């Protein structure tokens, strides 16, 4: 991966963007893509949409949501301990012992998530389901008054954000779900900027996906595309104790997935597969028998309907502080999308037979 692209990935991963609080990361997205885009706009919802060859036809929209799961300050007790609620789907069992950051009007505040240690749990409590109300954030103050001097109800909270290389080309970080989607769609637009295209291309860094596909709904209505490709993470199944019979066989480093199922236009799916084979881009197939919980769902149902596809980035340990992806999968996904968009013509027929 070229250095500028890696630096962009690192910046967006290490910038907070819980659902509803995405603007710091959206500023980085705008700055990165502006030199190669014909237009860059931000709508009232906070979606950033970069346009290329904007008068071309048909209109193609790429969507990758930039929001991450997080927490929100709900209550501060008399001792200064901070109780939180989830933003998006968080498994409370992964939270105890985590280092977190609270984003306040005074700046970031470090904290740790505490819970009673195993030594003082009752026998029947050991191994029981962890509930959010049993956890708190400790910022090291003595009482409520001092806590409230720096922290306010409603402040967002994330895991401590850091991109860390592992073996080979694997990297770990919180929030790959789905800042890698934003990364891929912006990289695809960058690659398309050096190609001659008939289509107009709009790459959207969408907001609030984790709480209901909200940004994709509004941005797709505004862009009004005929063709849409969403990029999100998918579950890698190449690690212990996961049932491939129900989730499928998806490997990190073997290329992005091309989803098949009712959320995907069969002609666009066929075009992606044909392009991948012609350009020798590695890919895997992923089956989804219903509408997916991704931006592809919102795009497909926009206005009178959009010919939609979904590209998945294999991800281990989703919605934890140690998600793992492959850099080569990100590069392959961006290349696959760019090569596919480049051959879409106004006469390309996406009506299913």
Short mmCIF file of C-alpha atoms in Angstrom, two decimals:
data_model
loop_
_atom_site.label_atom_id
_atom_site.label_comp_id
_atom_site.label_asym_id
_atom_site.label_seq_id
_atom_site.Cartn_x
_atom_site.Cartn_y
_atom_site.Cartn_z
CA UNK A 1 0.00 0.00 0.00
CA UNK A 2 1.36 3.40 -0.95
CA UNK A 3 2.42 5.61 1.96
CA UNK A 4 -0.20 8.35 1.42
CA UNK A 5 -2.97 5.77 1.42
CA UNK A 6 -1.66 4.09 4.57
CA UNK A 7 -1.32 7.46 6.29
CA UNK A 8 -4.95 8.26 5.37
CA UNK A 9 -6.10 4.91 6.77
CA UNK A 10 -4.15 5.50 9.97
CA UNK A 11 -5.53 9.02 10.41
CA UNK A 12 -9.16 8.04 10.05
CA UNK A 13 -8.73 5.04 12.33
CA UNK A 14 -7.11 7.13 15.03
CA UNK A 15 -9.73 9.88 14.84
CA UNK A 16 -12.95 9.35 16.81
CA UNK A 17 -16.27 8.98 14.96
CA UNK A 18 -19.02 7.38 17.06
CA UNK A 19 -22.42 7.58 15.37
CA UNK A 20 -23.59 11.18 15.61
CA UNK A 21 -20.06 12.51 16.24
CA UNK A 22 -18.39 11.87 12.87
CA UNK A 23 -17.27 15.35 11.86
CA UNK A 24 -13.61 15.12 13.02
CA UNK A 25 -13.02 12.12 10.76
CA UNK A 26 -15.07 13.65 7.94
CA UNK A 27 -12.70 16.64 7.90
CA UNK A 28 -9.83 14.22 7.20
CA UNK A 29 -11.84 12.52 4.43
CA UNK A 30 -12.57 15.85 2.74
CA UNK A 31 -8.94 16.93 2.93
CA UNK A 32 -7.67 13.63 1.48
CA UNK A 33 -10.02 13.32 -1.47
CA UNK A 34 -10.34 17.00 -2.49
CA UNK A 35 -7.20 17.09 -4.71
CA UNK A 36 -8.53 14.36 -7.04
CA UNK A 37 -12.29 14.97 -6.92
CA UNK A 38 -14.29 17.35 -9.10
CA UNK A 39 -16.54 18.21 -6.16
CA UNK A 40 -16.66 17.52 -2.42
CA UNK A 41 -19.80 18.35 -0.48
CA UNK A 42 -21.12 17.80 3.03
CA UNK A 43 -24.88 17.51 3.51
CA UNK A 44 -26.99 18.52 6.48
CA UNK A 45 -26.72 15.01 7.92
CA UNK A 46 -22.90 15.09 7.83
CA UNK A 47 -22.29 12.75 4.89
CA UNK A 48 -19.26 13.67 2.78
CA UNK A 49 -19.80 13.02 -0.93
CA UNK A 50 -16.95 13.33 -3.45
CA UNK A 51 -17.87 13.57 -7.13
CA UNK A 52 -15.93 12.67 -10.27
CA UNK A 53 -17.02 13.24 -13.89
CA UNK A 54 -20.23 14.52 -12.36
CA UNK A 55 -22.03 15.11 -15.69
CA UNK A 56 -21.50 11.54 -16.88
CA UNK A 57 -24.12 8.81 -17.06
CA UNK A 58 -25.20 6.64 -15.39
CA UNK A 59 -24.77 7.96 -11.86
CA UNK A 60 -22.81 5.51 -9.70
CA UNK A 61 -22.63 5.87 -5.93
CA UNK A 62 -20.12 4.19 -3.63
CA UNK A 63 -20.90 4.11 0.08
CA UNK A 64 -18.74 3.26 3.07
CA UNK A 65 -19.83 4.39 6.50
CA UNK A 66 -17.30 6.19 8.67
CA UNK A 67 -19.09 5.90 12.01
CA UNK A 68 -17.91 3.48 14.67
CA UNK A 69 -19.53 1.90 17.68
CA UNK A 70 -18.96 3.75 20.93
CA UNK A 71 -20.36 4.76 24.28
CA UNK A 72 -22.05 7.86 25.68
CA UNK A 73 -21.85 9.35 29.16
CA UNK A 74 -25.22 8.83 30.84
CA UNK A 75 -24.66 9.39 34.58
CA UNK A 76 -21.92 10.49 36.99
CA UNK A 77 -22.21 9.21 40.56
CA UNK A 78 -21.18 11.00 43.78
CA UNK A 79 -17.73 9.36 43.74
CA UNK A 80 -17.01 10.59 40.22
CA UNK A 81 -17.46 7.25 38.47
CA UNK A 82 -19.02 7.56 35.02
CA UNK A 83 -21.74 5.27 33.74
CA UNK A 84 -22.29 4.88 30.01
CA UNK A 85 -24.70 3.51 27.43
CA UNK A 86 -23.80 2.04 24.06
CA UNK A 87 -23.81 3.78 20.69
CA UNK A 88 -24.42 0.91 18.29
CA UNK A 89 -24.02 -2.77 19.02
CA UNK A 90 -21.43 -3.36 21.73
CA UNK A 91 -21.01 -6.64 23.61
CA UNK A 92 -20.53 -5.56 27.25
CA UNK A 93 -18.45 -8.67 27.92
CA UNK A 94 -15.51 -7.21 25.91
CA UNK A 95 -15.50 -3.94 27.86
CA UNK A 96 -14.05 -4.67 31.33
CA UNK A 97 -10.40 -3.68 31.52
CA UNK A 98 -10.55 -1.52 28.38
CA UNK A 99 -8.74 1.78 28.06
CA UNK A 100 -11.11 4.42 26.69
CA UNK A 101 -11.17 8.09 25.75
CA UNK A 102 -13.98 10.51 26.58
CA UNK A 103 -14.27 13.37 24.07
CA UNK A 104 -15.25 16.47 26.04
CA UNK A 105 -15.53 20.18 25.26
CA UNK A 106 -12.23 20.55 27.14
CA UNK A 107 -10.49 17.90 25.04
CA UNK A 108 -9.96 14.13 25.29
CA UNK A 109 -9.96 12.55 28.76
CA UNK A 110 -8.41 9.12 29.36
CA UNK A 111 -10.23 6.54 31.40
CA UNK A 112 -10.51 2.83 32.11
CA UNK A 113 -13.58 0.63 32.29
CA UNK A 114 -13.85 -0.98 35.69
CA UNK A 115 -15.79 -3.91 37.10
CA UNK A 116 -15.62 -5.84 40.33
CA UNK A 117 -12.72 -8.31 40.05
CA UNK A 118 -13.34 -12.04 39.99
CA UNK A 119 -12.08 -12.36 43.58
CA UNK A 120 -15.12 -10.55 44.97
CA UNK A 121 -17.78 -11.92 42.63
CA UNK A 122 -20.24 -14.36 44.13
CA UNK A 123 -19.90 -17.93 42.75
CA UNK A 124 -23.15 -17.59 40.79
CA UNK A 125 -21.93 -14.31 39.27
CA UNK A 126 -18.76 -15.80 37.81
CA UNK A 127 -19.28 -16.55 34.15
CA UNK A 128 -22.64 -14.78 34.10
CA UNK A 129 -23.58 -12.37 31.35
CA UNK A 130 -21.96 -8.95 31.77
CA UNK A 131 -24.43 -6.07 31.72
CA UNK A 132 -23.62 -2.46 30.87
CA UNK A 133 -25.05 -1.19 34.17
CA UNK A 134 -22.39 -3.21 36.04
CA UNK A 135 -19.56 -1.27 34.37
CA UNK A 136 -18.21 2.23 34.84
CA UNK A 137 -15.50 4.53 33.53
CA UNK A 138 -12.85 5.60 36.04
CA UNK A 139 -11.02 8.84 35.12
CA UNK A 140 -9.15 9.08 38.41
CA UNK A 141 -11.05 11.87 40.15
CA UNK A 142 -12.22 11.96 43.76
CA UNK A 143 -15.86 13.00 43.43
CA UNK A 144 -18.72 14.06 41.16
CA UNK A 145 -17.84 17.75 41.33
CA UNK A 146 -14.37 17.17 39.92
CA UNK A 147 -15.65 14.75 37.28
CA UNK A 148 -18.23 17.29 36.11
CA UNK A 149 -15.51 19.92 35.71
CA UNK A 150 -14.21 17.98 32.70
CA UNK A 151 -16.93 15.50 31.63
CA UNK A 152 -20.56 16.17 30.67
CA UNK A 153 -23.57 13.95 30.20
CA UNK A 154 -23.78 13.13 26.48
CA UNK A 155 -20.02 13.11 25.82
CA UNK A 156 -19.02 10.32 23.40
CA UNK A 157 -16.55 7.61 24.39
CA UNK A 158 -14.43 5.24 22.28
CA UNK A 159 -11.86 2.57 22.84
CA UNK A 160 -8.33 3.96 22.80
CA UNK A 161 -7.66 4.39 19.07
CA UNK A 162 -4.46 3.01 17.56
CA UNK A 163 -3.53 1.20 14.35
CA UNK A 164 -0.99 -1.57 15.07
CA UNK A 165 0.76 -3.78 12.46
CA UNK A 166 0.70 -7.54 13.06
CA UNK A 167 2.38 -10.30 11.08
CA UNK A 168 2.42 -10.18 7.29
CA UNK A 169 0.11 -7.47 6.02
CA UNK A 170 -2.43 -7.81 8.84
CA UNK A 171 -3.23 -4.84 11.05
CA UNK A 172 -5.34 -4.43 14.17
CA UNK A 173 -7.37 -1.47 15.40
CA UNK A 174 -10.73 -0.55 16.82
CA UNK A 175 -13.27 0.70 14.26
CA UNK A 176 -12.28 -1.16 11.11
CA UNK A 177 -16.07 -1.47 11.07
CA UNK A 178 -16.36 0.51 8.98
CA UNK A 179 -13.67 3.10 8.45
CA UNK A 180 -12.18 0.63 5.99
CA UNK A 181 -15.37 1.11 3.95
CA UNK A 182 -14.77 4.86 3.78
CA UNK A 183 -11.12 4.18 2.94
CA UNK A 184 -11.98 1.80 0.08
CA UNK A 185 -14.59 3.99 -1.60
CA UNK A 186 -12.32 7.03 -1.49
CA UNK A 187 -9.40 4.98 -2.83
CA UNK A 188 -11.64 3.67 -5.61
CA UNK A 189 -12.53 7.23 -6.59
CA UNK A 190 -8.83 8.19 -6.49
CA UNK A 191 -8.01 5.30 -8.84
CA UNK A 192 -10.86 6.30 -11.15
CA UNK A 193 -9.53 9.86 -11.34
CA UNK A 194 -6.85 8.65 -13.75
CA UNK A 195 -9.31 6.67 -15.92
CA UNK A 196 -11.60 7.72 -18.74
CA UNK A 197 -15.16 6.99 -17.61
CA UNK A 198 -18.62 7.34 -19.08
CA UNK A 199 -20.30 7.17 -15.68
CA UNK A 200 -20.38 9.87 -13.06
CA UNK A 201 -19.02 8.63 -9.75
CA UNK A 202 -19.97 9.74 -6.26
CA UNK A 203 -18.07 8.29 -3.28
CA UNK A 204 -19.90 8.83 0.00
CA UNK A 205 -18.45 8.62 3.50
CA UNK A 206 -21.78 7.99 5.19
CA UNK A 207 -22.74 8.59 8.81
CA UNK A 208 -24.86 6.84 11.46
CA UNK A 209 -24.92 3.38 9.85
CA UNK A 210 -24.46 1.69 13.21
CA UNK A 211 -27.75 3.11 14.47
CA UNK A 212 -29.93 2.40 11.45
CA UNK A 213 -28.35 3.06 8.01
CA UNK A 214 -29.31 6.69 8.42
CA UNK A 215 -26.55 8.44 6.45
CA UNK A 216 -26.85 6.12 3.46
CA UNK A 217 -30.59 6.72 3.35
CA UNK A 218 -30.23 10.50 3.09
CA UNK A 219 -27.11 10.62 0.91
CA UNK A 220 -28.49 8.12 -1.61
CA UNK A 221 -31.68 10.15 -1.89
CA UNK A 222 -29.58 13.24 -2.57
CA UNK A 223 -27.19 11.65 -5.08
CA UNK A 224 -30.04 9.75 -6.82
CA UNK A 225 -27.81 7.05 -8.37
CA UNK A 226 -28.82 4.38 -10.87
CA UNK A 227 -26.02 2.09 -9.62
CA UNK A 228 -24.70 1.69 -6.07
CA UNK A 229 -21.86 -0.26 -4.48
CA UNK A 230 -21.55 -0.41 -0.71
CA UNK A 231 -18.39 -1.47 1.11
CA UNK A 232 -18.55 -2.87 4.64
CA UNK A 233 -16.72 -5.40 6.74
CA UNK A 234 -17.83 -9.03 6.83
CA UNK A 235 -17.09 -11.82 9.25
CA UNK A 236 -13.82 -13.66 8.57
CA UNK A 237 -14.17 -17.31 9.60
CA UNK A 238 -10.52 -18.39 9.55
CA UNK A 239 -10.06 -18.58 13.33
CA UNK A 240 -11.07 -21.09 16.03
CA UNK A 241 -14.58 -21.72 17.33
CA UNK A 242 -16.64 -20.24 14.50
CA UNK A 243 -19.20 -22.24 12.52
CA UNK A 244 -18.49 -22.06 8.79
CA UNK A 245 -21.62 -24.12 8.13
CA UNK A 246 -23.79 -21.15 9.07
CA UNK A 247 -21.52 -18.14 8.45
CA UNK A 248 -19.53 -19.34 5.43
CA UNK A 249 -15.86 -19.77 4.56
CA UNK A 250 -14.18 -16.35 4.44
CA UNK A 251 -10.43 -15.88 4.82
CA UNK A 252 -8.41 -12.79 5.60
CA UNK A 253 -5.96 -12.00 2.80
CA UNK A 254 -7.87 -13.98 0.15
CA UNK A 255 -9.53 -10.88 -1.29
CA UNK A 256 -12.75 -9.01 -0.62
CA UNK A 257 -16.09 -10.79 -0.80
CA UNK A 258 -18.68 -10.21 -3.49
CA UNK A 259 -22.08 -10.70 -1.88
CA UNK A 260 -24.81 -12.65 -3.64
CA UNK A 261 -28.46 -12.58 -2.63
CA UNK A 262 -31.62 -10.46 -2.85
CA UNK A 263 -29.86 -7.28 -1.67
CA UNK A 264 -27.66 -7.45 -4.80
CA UNK A 265 -28.52 -6.75 -8.41
CA UNK A 266 -27.55 -9.92 -10.32
CA UNK A 267 -26.27 -8.03 -13.37
CA UNK A 268 -24.00 -5.84 -11.23
CA UNK A 269 -22.82 -8.91 -9.29
CA UNK A 270 -21.99 -10.61 -12.60
CA UNK A 271 -20.09 -7.54 -13.77
CA UNK A 272 -18.00 -7.45 -10.58
CA UNK A 273 -17.14 -11.15 -10.88
CA UNK A 274 -16.28 -10.81 -14.57
CA UNK A 275 -14.05 -7.80 -13.84
CA UNK A 276 -12.28 -9.55 -10.96
CA UNK A 277 -11.47 -12.54 -13.15
CA UNK A 278 -10.37 -10.42 -16.12
CA UNK A 279 -8.08 -8.23 -13.97
CA UNK A 280 -6.91 -11.15 -11.80
CA UNK A 281 -8.16 -9.51 -8.62
CA UNK A 282 -8.64 -12.05 -5.80
CA UNK A 283 -12.18 -12.32 -4.43
CA UNK A 284 -14.42 -14.60 -2.42
CA UNK A 285 -18.16 -15.20 -2.63
CA UNK A 286 -20.44 -14.48 0.31
CA UNK A 287 -24.09 -15.55 0.48
CA UNK A 288 -26.72 -13.37 2.16
CA UNK A 289 -30.33 -14.57 1.86
CA UNK A 290 -32.04 -11.33 2.91
CA UNK A 291 -31.60 -7.59 3.02
CA UNK A 292 -28.23 -6.94 4.63
CA UNK A 293 -27.69 -4.66 7.67
CA UNK A 294 -25.45 -2.43 5.54
CA UNK A 295 -25.61 0.72 3.42
CA UNK A 296 -26.40 -1.56 0.46
CA UNK A 297 -29.87 -2.08 1.91
CA UNK A 298 -30.59 1.64 2.13
CA UNK A 299 -29.24 2.32 -1.36
CA UNK A 300 -31.17 -0.52 -3.01
CA UNK A 301 -34.47 0.85 -1.70
CA UNK A 302 -33.86 4.51 -2.55
CA UNK A 303 -36.52 6.26 -4.64
CA UNK A 304 -37.58 3.83 -7.41
CA UNK A 305 -34.73 1.43 -6.64
CA UNK A 306 -30.99 1.24 -7.33
CA UNK A 307 -28.96 -1.57 -8.93
CA UNK A 308 -26.87 -2.35 -5.85
CA UNK A 309 -23.90 -4.52 -4.92
CA UNK A 310 -22.05 -5.16 -1.68
CA UNK A 311 -18.32 -5.70 -1.25
CA UNK A 312 -17.13 -7.17 2.07
CA UNK A 313 -13.76 -6.72 3.79
CA UNK A 314 -12.95 -9.86 5.85
CA UNK A 315 -12.65 -8.81 9.49
CA UNK A 316 -11.82 -10.81 12.60
CA UNK A 317 -13.29 -9.95 16.04
CA UNK A 318 -15.86 -7.41 14.78
CA UNK A 319 -17.11 -4.77 17.24
CA UNK A 320 -14.19 -5.26 19.62
CA UNK A 321 -11.11 -3.16 20.32
CA UNK A 322 -8.89 -5.63 18.40
CA UNK A 323 -10.46 -5.99 14.97
CA UNK A 324 -8.07 -7.44 12.35
CA UNK A 325 -8.00 -6.94 8.56
CA UNK A 326 -5.56 -7.38 5.68
CA UNK A 327 -4.17 -4.36 3.83
CA UNK A 328 -4.10 -6.35 0.58
CA UNK A 329 -7.85 -6.98 0.87
CA UNK A 330 -8.41 -3.22 1.08
CA UNK A 331 -6.29 -2.60 -2.00
CA UNK A 332 -8.01 -5.39 -3.94
CA UNK A 333 -11.45 -4.04 -3.03
CA UNK A 334 -10.60 -0.53 -4.22
CA UNK A 335 -9.11 -1.84 -7.47
CA UNK A 336 -12.09 -4.12 -8.15
CA UNK A 337 -14.55 -1.27 -7.70
CA UNK A 338 -12.52 1.18 -9.80
CA UNK A 339 -12.09 -1.28 -12.67
CA UNK A 340 -15.80 -2.11 -12.61
CA UNK A 341 -16.96 1.51 -12.55
CA UNK A 342 -14.62 2.31 -15.45
CA UNK A 343 -16.47 -0.07 -17.80
CA UNK A 344 -20.02 0.93 -16.86
CA UNK A 345 -21.69 2.69 -19.79
CA UNK A 346 -25.03 4.44 -20.14
CA UNK A 347 -26.19 1.46 -22.21
CA UNK A 348 -25.15 -1.07 -19.53
CA UNK A 349 -28.31 -2.97 -18.66
CA UNK A 350 -28.97 -3.78 -15.01
CA UNK A 351 -32.55 -5.04 -15.46
CA UNK A 352 -32.63 -8.64 -14.14
CA UNK A 353 -33.75 -11.30 -16.62
#
